[in-house]
Structure formats: C-alpha cells, structure tokens
Amino acid sequence: MTPEIAAALAAGRGGKRPVVLATRLPDGAQRLLPDGAAPAALNERAEILLRTDRSETLDLGGERWFLRSYNPPLRLILVGAVHIAQALVPLALPLGLDPIIVDPRLALATEDRFPASRRLTDWPDEALEALGLDARSAVVALTHDPKLDDPGLDLALRSEAFYIGALGSRKSHAARLERLAALGHHAEGLARIRGPVGLAIGAVTAPEIALSIIAEIIAVLRGAPLGAGR
C-alpha cells in the first residue's frame, strides 16, 4: 500500500466515510472506491459491497480485483429511555448496531435500565448534533412527546442517517409531519421518516414492536423491499 493510499484510507475512516480498497491482482495496484476515474462497474460493485458489509474477489474486463469494504460502525440512536428502548438494545447488539440512549429524563436514562448502552442526557437536538449523525446512523424516536421527539427528528432529517423512525399512531404521525413541515422540511425529506415505525408483523408488546423496528432497520440497510408500516 502506497503512503498516499494509506493516508486516503485513514482520512476516509477518520471522517466516517465508507470506502472500498480495490487491489488489482496479481500486480497489487490499488485505488479507493468510489472513484470517478474508475470503471463504472467497479464503482457499482463497491456500492453493493458497502451496503451489504462484504468484501469479495471479482473479474472485470479481464482483470482480477479484490475489493475490501471499510464501513464506519453502525449506530442505533434511541430518543427515549422507554420500555421499547430496553427491548431494542439486546436485539441491536448482536447485529453490530451500537445502541445509544438519548433522554434528558434522568430517572429513566439510568445505568440499571440500560447497562449495555451509552446514555446521553442532553436534549435530543444537542445530543444528536454532538454525535455527528452519518450514513451509518439509525435514529428512532420513541417518547410520544413532541418536546423530545421533534428536535431529534428535525436534526436527523438534516443528516445522512440511513434510517429514521418514529413511534406513534398514523394520526399522531400526521400531526408530527405538520410540525416538522413548519420547521422547513419538505415532503420528500419527511418521507424518510418511517411512521408508524416497524414492519407490519402485528406487533403489540414492547419486545414485538422492538423486533419489528430492528427488522425494518436491517431491511433498509440492506436495500430490501418494504411493505406498509406496523
């Protein structure tokens, strides 16, 4: 690896930018993808590998390449230290989703209730801004309280978060969209919010709702087709 490639790779990882290191076999020539000067097919394959968190060897135009994905870590930011958040954490961890609890209500965001999670007790907009949401971040608003949910959703919509969800009925979600529209968000951006959150599996209990949310997050991450909300 040349010093230039090593520096560019380090910069990409430091900036939480997903990149693929492409090595041509057997001569060892390397480049980082996506790259406007690279063959389109190479860039397209790199995009697929990043989306699926995989690496592979492939033949392209008579050349053999090894493509290694370097993705930033996945994060699951939960606005609201509620029962569903408690059910989400043990589902998220084995899937590589780092759960972060955001709730200024100190009586709820406790170590006893969330021993395996980072807890931030700032207001959601402040906490999410400090976290620096990126394309590997999922944000789920769970409080049913506009004073907490809306600031977090507002900031999430202004970010590259790959998934944004909000708990609540269709009626409460419609009211939520009106409030966010008043903050300057247009219909195209508001459509990014999954609400009611979760896949339509008939979920009723907190663990069932958590399962539907996690399943929807993975489906969005992997680019799978989705049906109606929960």
XYZ file of C-alpha atoms in Angstrom, residues 10-177:
168
model
C -7.144 6.715 7.096
C -8.816 10.012 6.208
C -11.909 8.214 4.946
C -12.191 6.091 8.067
C -11.488 9.065 10.321
C -14.204 11.032 8.563
C -16.646 8.107 8.864
C -16.789 7.840 5.085
C -17.483 4.353 3.693
C -14.812 3.330 1.197
C -13.664 0.213 -0.617
C -9.984 -0.593 -1.085
C -9.640 -2.160 -4.548
C -6.480 -4.206 -5.149
C -5.725 -5.457 -8.652
C -4.351 -8.979 -8.705
C -1.590 -10.007 -9.112
C 0.309 -6.713 -9.583
C -1.055 -5.133 -6.372
C -2.125 -1.790 -7.870
C -4.634 -0.126 -5.547
C -7.303 2.552 -5.586
C -10.093 3.670 -3.278
C -13.705 3.479 -4.409
C -15.904 5.240 -5.235
C -13.609 6.962 -7.709
C -14.856 8.943 -10.687
C -11.878 7.762 -12.733
C -12.553 4.072 -12.039
C -14.672 1.865 -14.333
C -18.372 2.310 -13.601
C -18.815 -1.411 -12.981
C -16.130 -1.308 -10.289
C -17.835 1.595 -8.522
C -21.223 -0.103 -8.767
C -19.871 -3.286 -7.222
C -18.203 -1.304 -4.451
C -21.539 0.346 -3.629
C -23.205 -3.067 -3.313
C -20.433 -4.382 -1.076
C -20.638 -1.365 1.223
C -24.392 -1.770 1.509
C -24.020 -5.442 2.433
C -20.848 -5.077 4.541
C -18.975 -7.613 2.438
C -15.657 -7.975 0.619
C -15.014 -10.106 -2.460
C -12.775 -11.005 -5.381
C -14.154 -10.424 -8.872
C -13.116 -10.478 -12.527
C -13.753 -7.335 -14.513
C -12.673 -6.708 -18.105
C -10.011 -9.388 -17.940
C -8.612 -8.068 -14.651
C -8.972 -9.681 -11.235
C -9.675 -7.415 -8.262
C -10.012 -7.894 -4.530
C -12.471 -5.386 -3.046
C -12.337 -4.850 0.711
C -15.061 -2.791 2.390
C -14.259 -0.277 5.116
C -17.534 0.869 6.658
C -17.922 3.121 9.688
C -19.598 1.388 12.651
C -23.374 1.148 12.707
C -25.129 3.156 15.417
C -28.697 2.996 16.695
C -29.695 6.228 18.408
C -32.830 5.814 20.507
C -34.573 9.023 21.541
C -36.388 7.979 24.686
C -35.291 5.677 27.519
C -38.598 3.772 27.414
C -39.593 0.096 27.590
C -39.277 -0.406 23.840
C -35.745 1.011 24.003
C -34.927 -1.583 26.676
C -36.199 -4.298 24.330
C -34.300 -2.884 21.359
C -30.854 -2.881 22.961
C -30.377 -6.684 23.286
C -31.629 -7.128 19.721
C -29.283 -4.466 18.332
C -26.036 -5.593 19.945
C -25.508 -8.964 18.183
C -26.352 -7.302 14.863
C -23.465 -4.851 15.198
C -25.721 -1.871 15.931
C -24.165 0.190 18.720
C -27.133 1.425 20.808
C -27.051 4.952 22.221
C -29.832 6.157 24.514
C -30.763 9.844 24.368
C -33.094 11.168 27.071
C -32.765 14.162 29.414
C -35.076 12.457 31.929
C -32.524 11.240 34.445
C -34.972 8.952 36.205
C -35.339 6.894 33.003
C -31.880 7.040 31.422
C -30.185 5.065 34.176
C -27.406 2.508 34.149
C -29.684 -0.031 35.825
C -32.154 0.171 32.936
C -29.518 0.353 30.168
C -26.342 -1.333 31.425
C -25.083 -2.185 27.908
C -25.647 1.209 26.310
C -24.112 4.625 26.162
C -26.511 7.155 27.679
C -26.715 10.857 26.791
C -28.882 13.092 28.959
C -28.685 16.265 26.871
C -31.738 17.393 24.922
C -32.073 15.293 21.749
C -31.053 18.011 19.289
C -27.917 18.766 21.313
C -27.077 15.094 21.777
C -27.553 14.189 18.111
C -25.521 17.168 16.967
C -22.677 16.099 19.264
C -22.887 12.520 17.943
C -22.462 13.693 14.343
C -25.027 11.570 12.514
C -23.699 9.888 9.378
C -24.850 7.424 6.723
C -24.334 4.545 9.175
C -26.660 6.013 11.800
C -30.237 4.922 12.521
C -32.434 7.191 14.629
C -35.673 6.095 16.297
C -37.885 8.495 18.280
C -39.824 6.641 20.985
C -41.124 9.109 23.574
C -44.515 10.200 22.127
C -43.521 13.649 23.443
C -43.068 16.289 20.712
C -40.749 18.274 23.003
C -38.290 15.372 22.836
C -39.062 13.555 19.592
C -39.370 16.559 17.268
C -35.942 18.140 17.952
C -34.283 14.760 17.387
C -36.217 14.102 14.187
C -35.513 17.625 12.948
C -31.778 17.066 13.279
C -31.963 13.537 11.864
C -33.727 14.828 8.743
C -30.894 17.302 8.209
C -28.355 14.461 8.345
C -27.369 11.472 6.214
C -28.881 8.964 8.661
C -29.838 5.862 6.677
C -32.906 5.169 8.809
C -35.298 7.464 10.681
C -38.293 6.076 12.541
C -40.869 7.380 14.986
C -43.268 5.556 17.279
C -46.933 6.534 17.248
C -50.261 6.085 15.511
C -50.972 7.243 11.978
C -52.901 10.176 13.423
C -50.042 11.257 15.691
C -47.582 10.767 12.831
C -49.633 13.064 10.567
C -49.548 15.736 13.277
C -45.817 15.172 13.651
C -45.259 15.720 9.924
